[in-house]
XYZ file of C-alpha atoms in Angstrom:
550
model
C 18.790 148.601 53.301
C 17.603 152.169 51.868
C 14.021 151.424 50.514
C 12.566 153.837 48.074
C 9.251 153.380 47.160
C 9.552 154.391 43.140
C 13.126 154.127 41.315
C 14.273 157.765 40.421
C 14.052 158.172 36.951
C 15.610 161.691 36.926
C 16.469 165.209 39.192
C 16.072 168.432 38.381
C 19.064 170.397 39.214
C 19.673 174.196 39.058
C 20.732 174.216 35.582
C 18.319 172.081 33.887
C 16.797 167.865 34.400
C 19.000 165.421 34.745
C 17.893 161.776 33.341
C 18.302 158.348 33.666
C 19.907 157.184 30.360
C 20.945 153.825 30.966
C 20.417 151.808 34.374
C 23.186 148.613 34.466
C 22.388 145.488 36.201
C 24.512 141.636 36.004
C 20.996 140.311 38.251
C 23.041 136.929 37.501
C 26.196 137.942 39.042
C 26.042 138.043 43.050
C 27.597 140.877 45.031
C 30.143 140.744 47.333
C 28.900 141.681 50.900
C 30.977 144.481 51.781
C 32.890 145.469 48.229
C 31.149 147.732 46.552
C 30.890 148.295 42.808
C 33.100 150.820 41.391
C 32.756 151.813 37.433
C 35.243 153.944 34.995
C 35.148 154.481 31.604
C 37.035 155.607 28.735
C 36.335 157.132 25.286
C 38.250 156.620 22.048
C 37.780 158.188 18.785
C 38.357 155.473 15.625
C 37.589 158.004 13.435
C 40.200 160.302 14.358
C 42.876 157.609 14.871
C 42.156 156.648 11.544
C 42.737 160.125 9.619
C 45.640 160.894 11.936
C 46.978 157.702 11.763
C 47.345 158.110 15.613
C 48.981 161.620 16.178
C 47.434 163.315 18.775
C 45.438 162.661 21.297
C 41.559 161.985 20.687
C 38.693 164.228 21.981
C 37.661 163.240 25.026
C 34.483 162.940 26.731
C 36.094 161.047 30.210
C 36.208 162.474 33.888
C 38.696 165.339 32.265
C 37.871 168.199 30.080
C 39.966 168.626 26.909
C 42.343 171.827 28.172
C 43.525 170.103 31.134
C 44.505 166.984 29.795
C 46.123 168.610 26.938
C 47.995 171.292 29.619
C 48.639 168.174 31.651
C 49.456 165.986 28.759
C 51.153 168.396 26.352
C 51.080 166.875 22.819
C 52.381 163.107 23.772
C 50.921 160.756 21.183
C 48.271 158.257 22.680
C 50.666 155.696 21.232
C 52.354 153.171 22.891
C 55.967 154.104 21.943
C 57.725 152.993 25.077
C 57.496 152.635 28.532
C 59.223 155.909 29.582
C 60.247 159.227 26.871
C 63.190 159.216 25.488
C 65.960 160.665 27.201
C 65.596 164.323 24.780
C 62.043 164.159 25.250
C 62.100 164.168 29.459
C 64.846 167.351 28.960
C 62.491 168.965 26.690
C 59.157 168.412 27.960
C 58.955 170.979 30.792
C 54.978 170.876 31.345
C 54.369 167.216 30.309
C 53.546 164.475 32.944
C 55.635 162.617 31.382
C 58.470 164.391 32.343
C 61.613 163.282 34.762
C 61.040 166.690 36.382
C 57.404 166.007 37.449
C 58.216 162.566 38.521
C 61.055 163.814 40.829
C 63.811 162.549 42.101
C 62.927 159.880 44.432
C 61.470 157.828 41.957
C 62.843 158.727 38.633
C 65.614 157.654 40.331
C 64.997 153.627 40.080
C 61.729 153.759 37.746
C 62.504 156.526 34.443
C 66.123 154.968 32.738
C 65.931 151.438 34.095
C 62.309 151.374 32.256
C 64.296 152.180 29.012
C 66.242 149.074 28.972
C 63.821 146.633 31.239
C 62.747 143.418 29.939
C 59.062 143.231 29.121
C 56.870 140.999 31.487
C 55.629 137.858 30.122
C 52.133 138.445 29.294
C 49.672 135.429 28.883
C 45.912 134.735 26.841
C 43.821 134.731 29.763
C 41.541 132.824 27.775
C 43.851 129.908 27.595
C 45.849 130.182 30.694
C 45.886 127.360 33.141
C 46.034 129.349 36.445
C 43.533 128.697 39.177
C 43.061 132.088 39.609
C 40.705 132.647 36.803
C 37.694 130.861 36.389
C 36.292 131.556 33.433
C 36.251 134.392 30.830
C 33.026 134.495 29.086
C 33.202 136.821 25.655
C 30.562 138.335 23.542
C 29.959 135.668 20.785
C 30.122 138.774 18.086
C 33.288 140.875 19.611
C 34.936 140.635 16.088
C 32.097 142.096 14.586
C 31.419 144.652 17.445
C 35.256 145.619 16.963
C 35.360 145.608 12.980
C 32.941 148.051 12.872
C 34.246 150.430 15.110
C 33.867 154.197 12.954
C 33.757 156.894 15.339
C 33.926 157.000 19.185
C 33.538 153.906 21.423
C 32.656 154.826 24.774
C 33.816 151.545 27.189
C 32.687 150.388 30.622
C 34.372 148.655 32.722
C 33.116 147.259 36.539
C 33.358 145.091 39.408
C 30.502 143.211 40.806
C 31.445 139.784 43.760
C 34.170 137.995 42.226
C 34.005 139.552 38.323
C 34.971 141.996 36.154
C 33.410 143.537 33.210
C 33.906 144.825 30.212
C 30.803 146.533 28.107
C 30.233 149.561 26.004
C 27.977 152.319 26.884
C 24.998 152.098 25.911
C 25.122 148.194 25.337
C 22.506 145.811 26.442
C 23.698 144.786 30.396
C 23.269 141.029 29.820
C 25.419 141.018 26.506
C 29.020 142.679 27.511
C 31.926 142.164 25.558
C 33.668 140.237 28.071
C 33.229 138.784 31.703
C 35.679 137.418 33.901
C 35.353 135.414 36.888
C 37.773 134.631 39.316
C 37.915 132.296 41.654
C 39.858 133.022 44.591
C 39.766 136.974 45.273
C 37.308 139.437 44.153
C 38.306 142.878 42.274
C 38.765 146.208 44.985
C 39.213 148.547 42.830
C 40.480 149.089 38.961
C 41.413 151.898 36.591
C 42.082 152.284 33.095
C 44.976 154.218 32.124
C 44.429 157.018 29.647
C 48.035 157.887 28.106
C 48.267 154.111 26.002
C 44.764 154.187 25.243
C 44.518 153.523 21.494
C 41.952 151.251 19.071
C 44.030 148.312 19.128
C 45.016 148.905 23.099
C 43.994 149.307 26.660
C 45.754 149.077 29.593
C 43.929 148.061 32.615
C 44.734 146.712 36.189
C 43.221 145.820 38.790
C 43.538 145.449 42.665
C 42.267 142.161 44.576
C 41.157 141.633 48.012
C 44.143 139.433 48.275
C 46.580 141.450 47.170
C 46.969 139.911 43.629
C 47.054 142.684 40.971
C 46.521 142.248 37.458
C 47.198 144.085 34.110
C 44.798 143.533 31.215
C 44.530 144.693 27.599
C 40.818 143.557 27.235
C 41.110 143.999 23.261
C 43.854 141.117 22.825
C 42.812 139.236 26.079
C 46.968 139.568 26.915
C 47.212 139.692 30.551
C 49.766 139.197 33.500
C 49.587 138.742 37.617
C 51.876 141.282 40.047
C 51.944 140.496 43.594
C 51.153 136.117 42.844
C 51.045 134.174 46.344
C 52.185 138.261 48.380
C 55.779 138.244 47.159
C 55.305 141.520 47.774
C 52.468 142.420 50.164
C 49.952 140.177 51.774
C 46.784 142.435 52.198
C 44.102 143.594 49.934
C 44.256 146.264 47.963
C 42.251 149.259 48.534
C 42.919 151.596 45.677
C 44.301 151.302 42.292
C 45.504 154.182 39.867
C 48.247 154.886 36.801
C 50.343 157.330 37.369
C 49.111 160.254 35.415
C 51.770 160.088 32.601
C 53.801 157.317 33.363
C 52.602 154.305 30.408
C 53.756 151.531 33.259
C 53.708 152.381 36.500
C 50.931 152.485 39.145
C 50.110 152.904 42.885
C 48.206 150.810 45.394
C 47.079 150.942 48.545
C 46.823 148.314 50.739
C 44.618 147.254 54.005
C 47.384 147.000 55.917
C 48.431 151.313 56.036
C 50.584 151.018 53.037
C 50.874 151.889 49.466
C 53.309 150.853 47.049
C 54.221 152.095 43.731
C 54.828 149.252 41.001
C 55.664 148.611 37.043
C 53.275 146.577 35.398
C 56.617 145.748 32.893
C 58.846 144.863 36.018
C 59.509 141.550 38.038
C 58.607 140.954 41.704
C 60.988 140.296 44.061
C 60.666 139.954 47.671
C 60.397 142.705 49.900
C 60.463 143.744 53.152
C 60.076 146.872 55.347
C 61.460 147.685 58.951
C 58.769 148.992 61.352
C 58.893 152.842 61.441
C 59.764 154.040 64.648
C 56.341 156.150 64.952
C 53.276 154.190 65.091
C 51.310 156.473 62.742
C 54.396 157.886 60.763
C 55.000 158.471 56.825
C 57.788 155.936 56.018
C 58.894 156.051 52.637
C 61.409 153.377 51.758
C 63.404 152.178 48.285
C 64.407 148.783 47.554
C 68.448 148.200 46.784
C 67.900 146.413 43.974
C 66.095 149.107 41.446
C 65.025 146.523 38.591
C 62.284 144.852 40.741
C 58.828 145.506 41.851
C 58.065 147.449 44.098
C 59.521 150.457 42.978
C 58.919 152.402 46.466
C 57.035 151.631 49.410
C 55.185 153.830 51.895
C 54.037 153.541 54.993
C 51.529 155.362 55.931
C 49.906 154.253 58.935
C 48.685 151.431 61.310
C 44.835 151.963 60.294
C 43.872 150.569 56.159
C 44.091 153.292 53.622
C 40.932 154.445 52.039
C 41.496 156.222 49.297
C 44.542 158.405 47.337
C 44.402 161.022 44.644
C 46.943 162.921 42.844
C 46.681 167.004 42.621
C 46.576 168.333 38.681
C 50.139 169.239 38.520
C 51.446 166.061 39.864
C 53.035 167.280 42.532
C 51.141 166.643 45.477
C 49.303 163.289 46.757
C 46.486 163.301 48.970
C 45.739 160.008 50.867
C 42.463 159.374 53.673
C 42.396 156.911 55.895
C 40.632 154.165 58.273
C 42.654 156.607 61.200
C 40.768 160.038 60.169
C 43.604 161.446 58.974
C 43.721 162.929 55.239
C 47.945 163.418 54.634
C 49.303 165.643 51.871
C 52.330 163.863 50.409
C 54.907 165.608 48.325
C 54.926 162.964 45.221
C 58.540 164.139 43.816
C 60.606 163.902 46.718
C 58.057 161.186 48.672
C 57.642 163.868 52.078
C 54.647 163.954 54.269
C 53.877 168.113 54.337
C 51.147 168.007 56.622
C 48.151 165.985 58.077
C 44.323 166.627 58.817
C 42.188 165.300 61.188
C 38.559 164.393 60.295
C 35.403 165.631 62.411
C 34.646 162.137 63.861
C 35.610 158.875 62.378
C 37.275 157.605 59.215
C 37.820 159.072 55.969
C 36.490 156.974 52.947
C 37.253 159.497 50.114
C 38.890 162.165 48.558
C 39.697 164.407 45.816
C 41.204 167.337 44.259
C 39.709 170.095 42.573
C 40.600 171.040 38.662
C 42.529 173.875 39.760
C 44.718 171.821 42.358
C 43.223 174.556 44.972
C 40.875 172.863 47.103
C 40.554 168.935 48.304
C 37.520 167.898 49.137
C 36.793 164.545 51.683
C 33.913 162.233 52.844
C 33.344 160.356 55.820
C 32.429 158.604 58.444
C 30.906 161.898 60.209
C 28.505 162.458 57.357
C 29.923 165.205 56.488
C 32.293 166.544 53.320
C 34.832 168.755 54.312
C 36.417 171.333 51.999
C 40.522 172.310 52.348
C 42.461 174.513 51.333
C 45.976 172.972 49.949
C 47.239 176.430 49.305
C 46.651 177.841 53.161
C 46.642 174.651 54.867
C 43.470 174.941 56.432
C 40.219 173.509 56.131
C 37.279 175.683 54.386
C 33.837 174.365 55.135
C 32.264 171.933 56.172
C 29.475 170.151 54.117
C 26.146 168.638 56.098
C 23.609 167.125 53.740
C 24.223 163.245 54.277
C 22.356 161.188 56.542
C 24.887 158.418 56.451
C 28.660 157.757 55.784
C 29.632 159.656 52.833
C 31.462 157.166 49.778
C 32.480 159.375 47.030
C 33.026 162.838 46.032
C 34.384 164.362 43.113
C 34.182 168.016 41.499
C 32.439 168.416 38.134
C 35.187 169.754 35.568
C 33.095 171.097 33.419
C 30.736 173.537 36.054
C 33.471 175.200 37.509
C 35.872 178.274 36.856
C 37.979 180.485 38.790
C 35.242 181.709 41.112
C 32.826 179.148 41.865
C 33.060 175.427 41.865
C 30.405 172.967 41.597
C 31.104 169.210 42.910
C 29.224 166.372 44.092
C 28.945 163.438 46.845
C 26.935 160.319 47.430
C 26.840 158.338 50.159
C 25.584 155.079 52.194
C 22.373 156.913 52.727
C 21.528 156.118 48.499
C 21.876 160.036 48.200
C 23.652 162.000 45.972
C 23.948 165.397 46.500
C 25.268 168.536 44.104
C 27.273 171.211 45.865
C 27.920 174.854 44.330
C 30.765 176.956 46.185
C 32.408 180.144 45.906
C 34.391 181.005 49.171
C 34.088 184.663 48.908
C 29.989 183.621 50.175
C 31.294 181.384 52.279
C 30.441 182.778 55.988
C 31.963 181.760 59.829
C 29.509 181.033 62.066
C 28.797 184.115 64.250
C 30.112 182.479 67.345
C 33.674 183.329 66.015
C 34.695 186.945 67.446
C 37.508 189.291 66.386
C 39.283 188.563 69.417
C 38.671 184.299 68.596
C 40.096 184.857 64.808
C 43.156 186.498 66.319
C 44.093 183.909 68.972
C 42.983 181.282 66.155
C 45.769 182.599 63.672
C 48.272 183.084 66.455
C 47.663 179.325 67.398
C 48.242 178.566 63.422
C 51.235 180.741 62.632
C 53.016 178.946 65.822
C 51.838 175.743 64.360
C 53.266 176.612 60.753
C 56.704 177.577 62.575
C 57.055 174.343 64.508
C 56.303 172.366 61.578
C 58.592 174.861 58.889
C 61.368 173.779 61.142
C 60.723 170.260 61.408
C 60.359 170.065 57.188
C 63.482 172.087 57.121
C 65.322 169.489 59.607
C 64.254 166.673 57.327
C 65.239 168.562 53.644
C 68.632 169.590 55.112
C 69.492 165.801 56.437
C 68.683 164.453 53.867
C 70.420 167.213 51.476
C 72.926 165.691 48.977
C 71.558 161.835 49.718
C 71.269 159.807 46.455
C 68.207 158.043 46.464
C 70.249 154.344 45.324
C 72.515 154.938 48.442
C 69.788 154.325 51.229
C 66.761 152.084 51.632
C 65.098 154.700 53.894
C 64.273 158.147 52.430
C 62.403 159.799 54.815
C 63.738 161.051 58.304
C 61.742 160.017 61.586
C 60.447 163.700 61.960
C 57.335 164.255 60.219
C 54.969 167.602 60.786
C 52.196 166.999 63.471
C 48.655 166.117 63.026
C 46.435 169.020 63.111
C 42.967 168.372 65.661
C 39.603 169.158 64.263
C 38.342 172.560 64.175
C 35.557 173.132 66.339
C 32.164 173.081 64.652
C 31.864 176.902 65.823
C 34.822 177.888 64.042
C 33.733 176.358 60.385
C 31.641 177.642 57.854
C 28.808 175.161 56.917
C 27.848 174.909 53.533
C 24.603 173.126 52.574
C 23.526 171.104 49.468
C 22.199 172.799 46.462
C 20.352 169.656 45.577
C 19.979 166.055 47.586
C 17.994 162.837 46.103
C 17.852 159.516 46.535
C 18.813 157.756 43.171
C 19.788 154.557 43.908
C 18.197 151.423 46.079
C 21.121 150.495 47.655
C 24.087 152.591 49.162
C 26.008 154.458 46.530
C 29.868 153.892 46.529
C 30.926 156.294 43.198
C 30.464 159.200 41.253
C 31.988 160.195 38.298
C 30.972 163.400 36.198
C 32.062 162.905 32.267
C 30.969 165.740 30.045
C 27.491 163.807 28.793
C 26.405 162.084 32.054
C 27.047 161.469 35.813
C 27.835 157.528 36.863
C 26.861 156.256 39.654
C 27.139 153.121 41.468
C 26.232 150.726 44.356
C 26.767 148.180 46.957
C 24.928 145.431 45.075
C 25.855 146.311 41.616
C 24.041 149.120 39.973
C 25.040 151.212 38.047
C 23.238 154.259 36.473
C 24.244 156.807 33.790
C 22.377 159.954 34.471
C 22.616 162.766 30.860
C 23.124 165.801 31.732
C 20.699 168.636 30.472
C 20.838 169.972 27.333
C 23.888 172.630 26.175
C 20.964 175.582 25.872
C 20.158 175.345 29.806
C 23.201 174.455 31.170
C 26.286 176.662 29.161
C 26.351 178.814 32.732
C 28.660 177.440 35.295
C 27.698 177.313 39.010
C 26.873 179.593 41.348
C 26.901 180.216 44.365
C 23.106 179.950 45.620
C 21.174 176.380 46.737
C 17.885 175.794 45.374
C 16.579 172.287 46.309
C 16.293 169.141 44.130
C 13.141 167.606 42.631
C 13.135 163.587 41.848
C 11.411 162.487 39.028
């Protein structure tokens, strides 16, 4: 246990102090001894629903600035229309997530018309259902009034803490959310709320168990269903859990066991099975005949449990980190692996995607966070700081531009730490020669031709190949893992500010445009405000300056 002899009240960061706003605490709720509390929340505007009658999307003050949710997003209604666009609105909507374009091929395929005509799932009142899966539901004894006299923005909380879920609003008292659920046979991995259906009558949330159970909730009707009951689909717990950006139904998991699976919360499960890939470690991607069922693709990724996934901001790209070390670059569209990194030492926990889809940044088991390029293929920096595994990372939207990019990291040592990049300071070690950099790019462009030709051999096989016609996509050849750099061959960046802010060790950060949340192992969770707009309207630079605790 990290022991901290005062609890940190605040940090002063290059642009200004950074204080503790709201510190949130179930003390009555145990923990769960090795899953960790993750927290997300979402903002919605009343007031503006109210004089648009729902036209539009509201401001936002989540984990995504305004201009790229609206580039992402186009000018979709937060409604809850249907499950997929209409058929002129995927033709027309050239830039919008929800397009068939940007969901590609593979899985518009069995997912974007057969959600048009699909049967809704039966959803139940989990507070009068009968399964043994829920315990008990415990709601705040003046919700009606709380949600009657909703006028302008709501900002909700939601968490996992042992074998519950919660529900709050920022800002609330801890001990009085608006509901609390308890289950009784798994415990919640990991949850997420999805943004597109968000509205004041509606919230779509689901959430992974560690046994595999997943479960969609709409915590303002209490409507809820179970995906996944008794493994129909896939017996091991779920690691990760995220909507597709743009999709109002469908979500991906990842599972313990090296897998992750696409599903539709409005779909049926069915039973499925996968043949071993002939590669131990190999991307398998593979479609089940029947296209009306869950799941609606399956991928193998590996023999070691997957950590962690994220999507890149144009939807093309995923990036998935492993138990193995290896963080894999996944083309989403047409479900190919384009190439695979190996970490420094140990498994990957974490990973992410800047705003500008340029860089990906991972954490570890090797203490370190690592910086890649996705547009040369290569890794950037490496970033020493931690003293322990490293548990979350994630860039801060709203501190970077085209030049210099601000992010930040916390890990198992109760630290988090605030990184400022630009790579045009970034500087090799001077153990790298002239004659070292040329035998290093050699070594890389003969690398880059071996695998160009192996992701040409797969694209042309599979040239012409319906998706509906074949249960496996993907062809057996698959671009080879690239070793660590040498330490001597890396540029190290160091923190531009490191404190301890937590008791425990941290498991998640999440940078909104008020406040940074952070969480623990046993439960905490702390909302740190940013500084105010008059010292902190510059974005980041390049230079460290270190930390001060309050």
């Amino acid at each position: 246990m990290i022991t901290i002899t005062q609890d940190c009240q605040g940090f002063v960061a290059t642009e200004g102090e950074y204080t503790l706003q709201q510190d949130i605490f179930l003390d009555q709720v145990p923990a769960h001894p090795v899953i960790p509390t993750y927290v997300s929340s979402v903002s919605v505007k009343y007031k503006d629903y109210q004089n648009s009658a729902g036209n539009g999307p509201p401001p936002l003050k989540d984990s995504t600035p305004i201009k790229e949710i609206n580039h992402a997003q186009g000018t979709k209604s937060l409604g809850r229309a249907a499950t997929f666009p209409m058929l002129h609105d995927i033709s027309e909507s050239s830039q919008g997530i929800s397009s068939y374009a940007t969901i590609g091929p593979s899985l518009a395929a069995s997912v974007g018309l057969t959600s048009l005509f699909s049967g809704k799932r039966k959803k139940n009142n989990i507070a009068k259902t009968n399964s043994t899966f829920v315990a008990k539901i415990t709601t705040n004894e003046n919700l009606s009034k709380i949600l009657a006299n909703r006028v302008n923005e709501d900002v909700y909380v939601f968490w996992n803490t042992g074998k519950t879920f919660t529900w709050s609003e920022l800002g609330q008292k801890p001990n009085e959310p608006l509901s609390h659920i308890s289950f009784s046979k798994a415990s919640p991995t990991s949850h997420d709320v999805n943004v597109l259906t968000r509205s004041c009558d509606h919230l779509d949330v689901i959430i992974g168990f560690s046994t595999g159970d997943i479960i969609w909730f709409n915590p303002l009707s209490n409507k809820y269903c179970r995906l996944n009951k008794q493994a129909i689909i896939k017996d091991s717990a779920v690691t990760m859990i995220r909507w597709l950006p743009g999709s109002e139904s469908q979500f991906m998991a990842s599972f313990q066991d090296g897998t992750i699976v696409v599903m539709d919360k409005d779909r049926d499960d069915n039973t499925f099975s996968v043949s071993i890939p002939p590669h131990e470690n190999g991307f398998h991607p593979t479609k089940p005949k029947n296209g009306r069922h869950n799941p609606v693709s399956h991928w193998h990724i590996g023999r070691k449990p997957v950590t962690a996934f994220a999507f890149s901001p144009d939807l093309q790209h995923t990036a998935v980190v492993a138990m193995d070390g290896g963080l894999r670059i996944i083309d989403f569209r047409n479900e190919r692996l384009i190439d695979t990194f190996q970490s420094y030492f140990g498994a990957l926990n974490c990973v992410c995607w800047s705003p500008d889809g340029r860089y990906i940044l991972t954490g570890g088991q090797d203490d370190l966070v690592t910086i890649w390029s996705f547009k040369d293929m290569k890794i950037v920096a490496r970033c020493q700081g931690h003293q322990s595994y490293v548990t979350g990372v994630a860039f801060d939207p709203w501190r970077c531009d085209e030049r210099n990019y601000r992010f930040g990291s916390v890990g198992e040592d109760a630290k988090l730490l605030l990184w400022d990049f630009s790579v045009g300071a970034l500087h090799k070690p001077k153990a790298v020669t002239e004659n070292s950099k040329g035998s290093e790019q050699q070594q890389q462009q003969q690398q880059q031709q071996q695998q160009g030709h192996a992701l040409s051999s797969i694209f042309q096989s599979n040239r012409g190949q319906h998706p509906q016609q074949s249960q496996e996509v993907n062809s057996t050849q698959e671009p080879l893992a690239r070793p660590p750099e040498p330490r001597a061959r890396v540029a190290m960046l160091q923190p531009s500010l490191a404190v301890a802010i937590h008791q425990e060790p941290l498991a998640s950060i999440t940078f909104r445009e008020d406040a940074i949340m952070t969480s623990d192992r046993r439960g905490h969770i702390k909302i740190w405000k940013r500084p105010s707009s008059s010292t902190s309207d510059t974005p980041a630079s390049g230079t460290t300056t270190s930390g001060t605790s309050l």
